[in-house]
C-alpha cells in the first residue's frame, strides 16, 4: 500500500521574528519608537540589570540598576546644562519601582542640595538640606517637608532646634540668638512663637550683645 506524505505546515514567519525580537541578556543600543535609547541588560523583554537610558526629548540620562522595566537599585540621573550643554547630576542614590527611595543626594538649581532619605520620590526620613540663601536644615522629613524634630541654622549661625510640622516650626523648641547672646525657649505654632522664656545665653562671647543683660527673676 503506498504511503502518502503530507507536507508539514510551515511556521508563520512572524513566529521566528517574534522570538528574535524578545530581548534577554546584554544588548547593545536599542531604540524605542519615540527615539529613546537604552543600552544594557534585559530579562523577558524588560530592562533588568545594569543599563543606561537616554531620553530623546529631554536628553536626560539614567545610569544604574533596573528591575522589570523600572529604575530599581542604585543609579544616577543627569540632565544637560542649557548653557554649557555639559551633563550635570540631578540625583544619585537608591531607587525603587522607578522612584527615589532610600538614601540619595539631589542637586537643585541655584546650588541647593539635599542629602538624606527618600520614600516614593519624596524627601522622607532623616535628611540635610542646604538652601540657596545659606540656611541649613537637618532633621526629620515627611512628604517633602520638614516634619518631626530638626535644626535650622541661619547664615548668621543663629539656629532653631525643636519640633516641625508641614515645613513650619511647631511645638516645643529653642531659638539660639548667638549674635546677641540670648536664648528663647518656648512653644511654636505654624512658625509663630506663642509663649516662652527669653534668657541670656553666651552673652560674653556674643559679637553684638544687647546693651543690658536680662534681669534674673
PDB file of C-alpha atoms in Angstrom:
ATOM      1  CA  UNK A   1       0.000   0.000   0.000  1.00  0.00           C
ATOM      2  CA  UNK A   2       1.583   3.329  -0.961  1.00  0.00           C
ATOM      3  CA  UNK A   3       2.408   5.778   1.852  1.00  0.00           C
ATOM      4  CA  UNK A   4       1.178   9.288   1.355  1.00  0.00           C
ATOM      5  CA  UNK A   5       3.351  12.010   2.804  1.00  0.00           C
ATOM      6  CA  UNK A   6       1.689  15.293   3.505  1.00  0.00           C
ATOM      7  CA  UNK A   7       3.838  18.448   3.531  1.00  0.00           C
ATOM      8  CA  UNK A   8       4.399  19.908   7.001  1.00  0.00           C
ATOM      9  CA  UNK A   9       2.681  23.211   7.612  1.00  0.00           C
ATOM     10  CA  UNK A  10       5.228  25.975   7.506  1.00  0.00           C
ATOM     11  CA  UNK A  11       5.513  28.025  10.679  1.00  0.00           C
ATOM     12  CA  UNK A  12       4.488  31.646  10.073  1.00  0.00           C
ATOM     13  CA  UNK A  13       7.500  33.891   9.686  1.00  0.00           C
ATOM     14  CA  UNK A  14       6.305  36.233  12.422  1.00  0.00           C
ATOM     15  CA  UNK A  15       6.877  33.410  14.968  1.00  0.00           C
ATOM     16  CA  UNK A  16      10.585  33.479  14.209  1.00  0.00           C
ATOM     17  CA  UNK A  17      10.697  37.257  14.066  1.00  0.00           C
ATOM     18  CA  UNK A  18       8.969  37.461  17.456  1.00  0.00           C
ATOM     19  CA  UNK A  19      11.485  35.081  19.017  1.00  0.00           C
ATOM     20  CA  UNK A  20      14.355  37.171  17.699  1.00  0.00           C
ATOM     21  CA  UNK A  21      12.734  40.361  18.922  1.00  0.00           C
ATOM     22  CA  UNK A  22      12.404  39.108  22.501  1.00  0.00           C
ATOM     23  CA  UNK A  23      15.211  40.772  24.432  1.00  0.00           C
ATOM     24  CA  UNK A  24      17.055  38.870  27.156  1.00  0.00           C
ATOM     25  CA  UNK A  25      20.577  39.331  28.457  1.00  0.00           C
ATOM     26  CA  UNK A  26      23.028  42.036  27.423  1.00  0.00           C
ATOM     27  CA  UNK A  27      22.056  44.037  24.361  1.00  0.00           C
ATOM     28  CA  UNK A  28      23.674  46.869  22.504  1.00  0.00           C
ATOM     29  CA  UNK A  29      21.776  50.071  21.898  1.00  0.00           C
ATOM     30  CA  UNK A  30      18.014  49.565  21.474  1.00  0.00           C
ATOM     31  CA  UNK A  31      15.785  52.381  20.206  1.00  0.00           C
ATOM     32  CA  UNK A  32      12.165  52.916  21.191  1.00  0.00           C
ATOM     33  CA  UNK A  33       9.574  54.194  18.749  1.00  0.00           C
ATOM     34  CA  UNK A  34       9.758  57.708  20.259  1.00  0.00           C
ATOM     35  CA  UNK A  35      13.548  57.832  19.856  1.00  0.00           C
ATOM     36  CA  UNK A  36      14.552  56.969  23.433  1.00  0.00           C
ATOM     37  CA  UNK A  37      17.529  54.624  23.604  1.00  0.00           C
ATOM     38  CA  UNK A  38      18.681  52.007  26.092  1.00  0.00           C
ATOM     39  CA  UNK A  39      21.923  50.061  26.368  1.00  0.00           C
ATOM     40  CA  UNK A  40      22.216  47.268  28.890  1.00  0.00           C
ATOM     41  CA  UNK A  41      20.704  44.100  30.263  1.00  0.00           C
ATOM     42  CA  UNK A  42      17.214  42.672  29.676  1.00  0.00           C
ATOM     43  CA  UNK A  43      15.008  39.949  31.087  1.00  0.00           C
ATOM     44  CA  UNK A  44      11.808  38.745  29.419  1.00  0.00           C
ATOM     45  CA  UNK A  45      11.798  41.775  27.129  1.00  0.00           C
ATOM     46  CA  UNK A  46      12.115  44.212  30.068  1.00  0.00           C
ATOM     47  CA  UNK A  47      15.078  46.322  31.196  1.00  0.00           C
ATOM     48  CA  UNK A  48      16.573  44.312  34.023  1.00  0.00           C
ATOM     49  CA  UNK A  49      20.078  44.553  35.491  1.00  0.00           C
ATOM     50  CA  UNK A  50      22.628  47.244  34.627  1.00  0.00           C
ATOM     51  CA  UNK A  51      21.766  49.739  31.921  1.00  0.00           C
ATOM     52  CA  UNK A  52      21.812  53.281  30.561  1.00  0.00           C
ATOM     53  CA  UNK A  53      18.691  55.074  29.345  1.00  0.00           C
ATOM     54  CA  UNK A  54      18.753  58.270  27.261  1.00  0.00           C
ATOM     55  CA  UNK A  55      15.501  60.173  26.713  1.00  0.00           C
ATOM     56  CA  UNK A  56      15.347  61.857  23.302  1.00  0.00           C
ATOM     57  CA  UNK A  57      13.026  64.705  24.337  1.00  0.00           C
ATOM     58  CA  UNK A  58      14.951  65.954  27.393  1.00  0.00           C
ATOM     59  CA  UNK A  59      18.342  64.323  26.659  1.00  0.00           C
ATOM     60  CA  UNK A  60      18.325  63.203  30.294  1.00  0.00           C
ATOM     61  CA  UNK A  61      20.397  60.124  31.194  1.00  0.00           C
ATOM     62  CA  UNK A  62      19.849  57.453  33.826  1.00  0.00           C
ATOM     63  CA  UNK A  63      22.697  55.069  34.518  1.00  0.00           C
ATOM     64  CA  UNK A  64      22.296  52.285  37.043  1.00  0.00           C
ATOM     65  CA  UNK A  65      20.168  49.357  38.127  1.00  0.00           C
ATOM     66  CA  UNK A  66      16.871  48.268  36.570  1.00  0.00           C
ATOM     67  CA  UNK A  67      14.252  45.776  37.646  1.00  0.00           C
ATOM     68  CA  UNK A  68      11.421  44.625  35.376  1.00  0.00           C
ATOM     69  CA  UNK A  69      11.499  47.797  33.280  1.00  0.00           C
ATOM     70  CA  UNK A  70      11.902  50.422  36.047  1.00  0.00           C
ATOM     71  CA  UNK A  71      14.773  52.054  37.891  1.00  0.00           C
ATOM     72  CA  UNK A  72      15.382  49.902  40.938  1.00  0.00           C
ATOM     73  CA  UNK A  73      18.604  49.754  42.940  1.00  0.00           C
ATOM     74  CA  UNK A  74      21.439  52.266  42.758  1.00  0.00           C
ATOM     75  CA  UNK A  75      21.735  54.788  39.948  1.00  0.00           C
ATOM     76  CA  UNK A  76      22.270  58.375  38.875  1.00  0.00           C
ATOM     77  CA  UNK A  77      20.084  60.742  36.855  1.00  0.00           C
ATOM     78  CA  UNK A  78      21.644  63.619  34.907  1.00  0.00           C
ATOM     79  CA  UNK A  79      20.447  66.375  32.582  1.00  0.00           C
ATOM     80  CA  UNK A  80      22.346  68.654  30.175  1.00  0.00           C
ATOM     81  CA  UNK A  81      23.046  72.215  31.242  1.00  0.00           C
ATOM     82  CA  UNK A  82      21.047  74.570  28.988  1.00  0.00           C
ATOM     83  CA  UNK A  83      24.044  76.912  28.606  1.00  0.00           C
ATOM     84  CA  UNK A  84      27.177  74.736  28.595  1.00  0.00           C
ATOM     85  CA  UNK A  85      25.402  71.614  27.277  1.00  0.00           C
ATOM     86  CA  UNK A  86      27.521  69.569  29.690  1.00  0.00           C
ATOM     87  CA  UNK A  87      25.757  66.967  31.798  1.00  0.00           C
ATOM     88  CA  UNK A  88      25.179  67.717  35.465  1.00  0.00           C
ATOM     89  CA  UNK A  89      23.901  65.278  38.057  1.00  0.00           C
ATOM     90  CA  UNK A  90      20.437  65.822  39.433  1.00  0.00           C
ATOM     91  CA  UNK A  91      20.162  62.759  41.673  1.00  0.00           C
ATOM     92  CA  UNK A  92      22.493  59.996  42.794  1.00  0.00           C
ATOM     93  CA  UNK A  93      21.284  57.279  45.128  1.00  0.00           C
ATOM     94  CA  UNK A  94      18.789  54.493  45.566  1.00  0.00           C
ATOM     95  CA  UNK A  95      15.597  53.848  43.606  1.00  0.00           C
ATOM     96  CA  UNK A  96      12.606  51.573  43.935  1.00  0.00           C
ATOM     97  CA  UNK A  97       9.927  50.930  41.334  1.00  0.00           C
ATOM     98  CA  UNK A  98      11.033  53.910  39.253  1.00  0.00           C
ATOM     99  CA  UNK A  99      11.139  56.475  42.083  1.00  0.00           C
ATOM    100  CA  UNK A 100      13.719  57.751  44.568  1.00  0.00           C
ATOM    101  CA  UNK A 101      13.674  55.544  47.647  1.00  0.00           C
ATOM    102  CA  UNK A 102      16.322  55.144  50.327  1.00  0.00           C
ATOM    103  CA  UNK A 103      19.412  57.323  50.734  1.00  0.00           C
ATOM    104  CA  UNK A 104      20.333  59.736  47.958  1.00  0.00           C
ATOM    105  CA  UNK A 105      21.670  63.174  47.061  1.00  0.00           C
ATOM    106  CA  UNK A 106      19.709  65.646  44.917  1.00  0.00           C
ATOM    107  CA  UNK A 107      21.157  68.795  43.350  1.00  0.00           C
ATOM    108  CA  UNK A 108      18.687  71.626  42.758  1.00  0.00           C
ATOM    109  CA  UNK A 109      19.029  74.764  40.598  1.00  0.00           C
ATOM    110  CA  UNK A 110      20.795  77.644  42.304  1.00  0.00           C
ATOM    111  CA  UNK A 111      23.235  75.435  44.200  1.00  0.00           C
ATOM    112  CA  UNK A 112      20.735  73.938  46.659  1.00  0.00           C
ATOM    113  CA  UNK A 113      21.385  70.354  47.757  1.00  0.00           C
ATOM    114  CA  UNK A 114      19.602  67.663  49.748  1.00  0.00           C
ATOM    115  CA  UNK A 115      21.342  64.677  51.334  1.00  0.00           C
ATOM    116  CA  UNK A 116      19.192  62.106  53.030  1.00  0.00           C
ATOM    117  CA  UNK A 117      16.375  59.631  52.826  1.00  0.00           C
ATOM    118  CA  UNK A 118      13.576  59.366  50.265  1.00  0.00           C
ATOM    119  CA  UNK A 119      10.294  57.494  50.024  1.00  0.00           C
ATOM    120  CA  UNK A 120       8.179  57.233  46.861  1.00  0.00           C
ATOM    121  CA  UNK A 121      10.100  60.065  45.242  1.00  0.00           C
ATOM    122  CA  UNK A 122       9.713  62.495  48.181  1.00  0.00           C
ATOM    123  CA  UNK A 123      12.083  63.561  50.959  1.00  0.00           C
ATOM    124  CA  UNK A 124      11.032  61.439  53.923  1.00  0.00           C
ATOM    125  CA  UNK A 125      13.043  60.262  56.911  1.00  0.00           C
ATOM    126  CA  UNK A 126      16.300  61.908  58.003  1.00  0.00           C
ATOM    127  CA  UNK A 127      17.976  64.477  55.769  1.00  0.00           C
ATOM    128  CA  UNK A 128      20.047  67.623  55.457  1.00  0.00           C
ATOM    129  CA  UNK A 129      19.034  70.462  53.112  1.00  0.00           C
ATOM    130  CA  UNK A 130      21.393  73.230  52.010  1.00  0.00           C
ATOM    131  CA  UNK A 131      19.318  76.210  50.846  1.00  0.00           C
ATOM    132  CA  UNK A 132      20.390  78.863  48.381  1.00  0.00           C
ATOM    133  CA  UNK A 133      20.114  81.646  50.994  1.00  0.00           C
ATOM    134  CA  UNK A 134      22.720  79.973  53.224  1.00  0.00           C
ATOM    135  CA  UNK A 135      20.326  78.260  55.645  1.00  0.00           C
ATOM    136  CA  UNK A 136      20.846  74.599  56.570  1.00  0.00           C
ATOM    137  CA  UNK A 137      18.113  72.311  57.862  1.00  0.00           C
ATOM    138  CA  UNK A 138      19.000  68.970  59.402  1.00  0.00           C
ATOM    139  CA  UNK A 139      16.411  66.610  60.827  1.00  0.00           C
ATOM    140  CA  UNK A 140      13.293  64.666  60.024  1.00  0.00           C
ATOM    141  CA  UNK A 141      11.221  64.991  56.836  1.00  0.00           C
ATOM    142  CA  UNK A 142       7.797  63.820  55.762  1.00  0.00           C
ATOM    143  CA  UNK A 143       6.417  64.076  52.225  1.00  0.00           C
ATOM    144  CA  UNK A 144       8.991  66.661  51.117  1.00  0.00           C
ATOM    145  CA  UNK A 145       8.599  68.935  54.184  1.00  0.00           C
ATOM    146  CA  UNK A 146      10.491  69.241  57.495  1.00  0.00           C
ATOM    147  CA  UNK A 147       8.343  67.319  59.941  1.00  0.00           C
ATOM    148  CA  UNK A 148       9.319  65.977  63.355  1.00  0.00           C
ATOM    149  CA  UNK A 149      12.487  67.045  65.160  1.00  0.00           C
ATOM    150  CA  UNK A 150      15.036  69.184  63.390  1.00  0.00           C
ATOM    151  CA  UNK A 151      17.516  72.033  63.479  1.00  0.00           C
ATOM    152  CA  UNK A 152      17.563  75.087  61.193  1.00  0.00           C
ATOM    153  CA  UNK A 153      20.786  77.097  61.104  1.00  0.00           C
ATOM    154  CA  UNK A 154      20.665  80.619  59.647  1.00  0.00           C
ATOM    155  CA  UNK A 155      23.515  82.267  57.707  1.00  0.00           C
ATOM    156  CA  UNK A 156      24.486  84.299  60.822  1.00  0.00           C
ATOM    157  CA  UNK A 157      24.708  80.961  62.753  1.00  0.00           C
ATOM    158  CA  UNK A 158      21.604  81.667  64.835  1.00  0.00           C
ATOM    159  CA  UNK A 159      19.592  78.456  64.969  1.00  0.00           C
ATOM    160  CA  UNK A 160      16.319  76.855  65.911  1.00  0.00           C
ATOM    161  CA  UNK A 161      16.113  73.386  67.452  1.00  0.00           C
ATOM    162  CA  UNK A 162      12.789  71.714  68.062  1.00  0.00           C
ATOM    163  CA  UNK A 163       9.572  70.490  66.522  1.00  0.00           C
ATOM    164  CA  UNK A 164       8.361  70.922  62.939  1.00  0.00           C
ATOM    165  CA  UNK A 165       5.144  70.236  61.105  1.00  0.00           C
ATOM    166  CA  UNK A 166       4.400  70.710  57.402  1.00  0.00           C
ATOM    167  CA  UNK A 167       7.628  72.675  56.954  1.00  0.00           C
ATOM    168  CA  UNK A 168       6.999  75.118  59.814  1.00  0.00           C
ATOM    169  CA  UNK A 169       8.231  75.398  63.404  1.00  0.00           C
ATOM    170  CA  UNK A 170       5.607  73.715  65.528  1.00  0.00           C
ATOM    171  CA  UNK A 171       5.704  72.505  69.127  1.00  0.00           C
ATOM    172  CA  UNK A 172       8.390  72.867  71.815  1.00  0.00           C
ATOM    173  CA  UNK A 173      11.624  74.415  70.600  1.00  0.00           C
ATOM    174  CA  UNK A 174      14.634  76.600  71.301  1.00  0.00           C
ATOM    175  CA  UNK A 175      15.918  79.555  69.293  1.00  0.00           C
ATOM    176  CA  UNK A 176      19.553  80.484  69.903  1.00  0.00           C
ATOM    177  CA  UNK A 177      20.334  84.155  69.174  1.00  0.00           C
ATOM    178  CA  UNK A 178      24.096  83.627  69.207  1.00  0.00           C
ATOM    179  CA  UNK A 179      24.768  87.054  67.731  1.00  0.00           C
ATOM    180  CA  UNK A 180      23.060  88.723  70.718  1.00  0.00           C
ATOM    181  CA  UNK A 181      23.851  86.126  73.361  1.00  0.00           C
ATOM    182  CA  UNK A 182      20.238  85.151  74.083  1.00  0.00           C
ATOM    183  CA  UNK A 183      18.101  82.022  74.091  1.00  0.00           C
ATOM    184  CA  UNK A 184      14.349  81.808  73.646  1.00  0.00           C
ATOM    185  CA  UNK A 185      12.722  78.582  74.784  1.00  0.00           C
ATOM    186  CA  UNK A 186       9.017  78.093  74.217  1.00  0.00           C
ATOM    187  CA  UNK A 187       6.164  76.785  72.107  1.00  0.00           C
ATOM    188  CA  UNK A 188       5.665  77.451  68.383  1.00  0.00           C
ATOM    189  CA  UNK A 189       2.557  77.103  66.241  1.00  0.00           C
ATOM    190  CA  UNK A 190       2.910  77.345  62.457  1.00  0.00           C
ATOM    191  CA  UNK A 191       6.206  79.281  62.643  1.00  0.00           C
ATOM    192  CA  UNK A 192       4.939  81.715  65.299  1.00  0.00           C
ATOM    193  CA  UNK A 193       6.263  81.626  68.900  1.00  0.00           C
ATOM    194  CA  UNK A 194       3.227  81.590  71.196  1.00  0.00           C
ATOM    195  CA  UNK A 195       4.821  81.592  74.625  1.00  0.00           C
ATOM    196  CA  UNK A 196       8.209  81.085  76.218  1.00  0.00           C
ATOM    197  CA  UNK A 197      11.137  82.406  78.211  1.00  0.00           C
ATOM    198  CA  UNK A 198      13.998  84.610  76.985  1.00  0.00           C
ATOM    199  CA  UNK A 199      17.302  84.371  78.873  1.00  0.00           C
ATOM    200  CA  UNK A 200      20.925  85.396  78.350  1.00  0.00           C
ATOM    201  CA  UNK A 201      22.999  82.658  76.734  1.00  0.00           C
ATOM    202  CA  UNK A 202      26.681  83.117  75.905  1.00  0.00           C
ATOM    203  CA  UNK A 203      26.359  86.860  76.239  1.00  0.00           C
ATOM    204  CA  UNK A 204      30.072  87.379  76.938  1.00  0.00           C
ATOM    205  CA  UNK A 205      31.082  85.697  73.655  1.00  0.00           C
ATOM    206  CA  UNK A 206      28.342  87.242  71.507  1.00  0.00           C
ATOM    207  CA  UNK A 207      29.557  89.585  68.716  1.00  0.00           C
ATOM    208  CA  UNK A 208      26.682  92.054  69.206  1.00  0.00           C
ATOM    209  CA  UNK A 209      25.224  91.601  72.706  1.00  0.00           C
ATOM    210  CA  UNK A 210      22.268  93.656  73.909  1.00  0.00           C
ATOM    211  CA  UNK A 211      23.069  96.802  75.866  1.00  0.00           C
ATOM    212  CA  UNK A 212      21.721  95.444  79.132  1.00  0.00           C
ATOM    213  CA  UNK A 213      21.522  91.839  80.388  1.00  0.00           C
ATOM    214  CA  UNK A 214      18.145  90.315  81.058  1.00  0.00           C
ATOM    215  CA  UNK A 215      17.343  90.560  84.788  1.00  0.00           C
ATOM    216  CA  UNK A 216      17.066  87.247  86.593  1.00  0.00           C
ATOM    217  CA  UNK A 217      13.684  86.616  88.160  1.00  0.00           C
TER     218      UNK A 217
END
